[in-house]
Amino acid sequence: GSPVQKEDIFVAIKTCKKFHKDR
């Protein structure tokens, strides 16, 4: 896989959760 920064993952998870809540 490609190296992803922990911060990037944290933001992605937060965005995913926000999207799920929005829907």
PDB file of C-alpha atoms in Angstrom:
ATOM      1  CA  GLY A   1       0.000   0.000   0.000  1.00  0.00           C
ATOM      2  CA  SER A   2       0.974   3.653  -0.082  1.00  0.00           C
ATOM      3  CA  PRO A   3       2.238   5.441   3.041  1.00  0.00           C
ATOM      4  CA  VAL A   4      -0.493   7.675   4.410  1.00  0.00           C
ATOM      5  CA  GLN A   5       0.004  10.163   7.217  1.00  0.00           C
ATOM      6  CA  LYS A   6      -1.912   9.437  10.415  1.00  0.00           C
ATOM      7  CA  GLU A   7      -3.411  12.918  10.243  1.00  0.00           C
ATOM      8  CA  ASP A   8      -4.705  12.214   6.745  1.00  0.00           C
ATOM      9  CA  ILE A   9      -6.404   9.043   7.974  1.00  0.00           C
ATOM     10  CA  PHE A  10      -7.879  10.874  10.968  1.00  0.00           C
ATOM     11  CA  VAL A  11      -9.335  13.532   8.680  1.00  0.00           C
ATOM     12  CA  ALA A  12     -10.688  10.891   6.310  1.00  0.00           C
ATOM     13  CA  ILE A  13     -12.393   9.050   9.185  1.00  0.00           C
ATOM     14  CA  LYS A  14     -13.824  12.304  10.561  1.00  0.00           C
ATOM     15  CA  THR A  15     -15.136  13.230   7.109  1.00  0.00           C
ATOM     16  CA  CYS A  16     -16.616   9.760   6.615  1.00  0.00           C
ATOM     17  CA  LYS A  17     -18.373   9.973   9.989  1.00  0.00           C
ATOM     18  CA  LYS A  18     -19.663  13.442   9.156  1.00  0.00           C
ATOM     19  CA  PHE A  19     -20.977  12.205   5.805  1.00  0.00           C
ATOM     20  CA  HIS A  20     -22.700   9.262   7.482  1.00  0.00           C
ATOM     21  CA  LYS A  21     -24.315  11.571  10.032  1.00  0.00           C
ATOM     22  CA  ASP A  22     -25.342  14.011   7.309  1.00  0.00           C
ATOM     23  CA  ARG A  23     -27.049  11.203   5.411  1.00  0.00           C
TER      24      ARG A  23
END
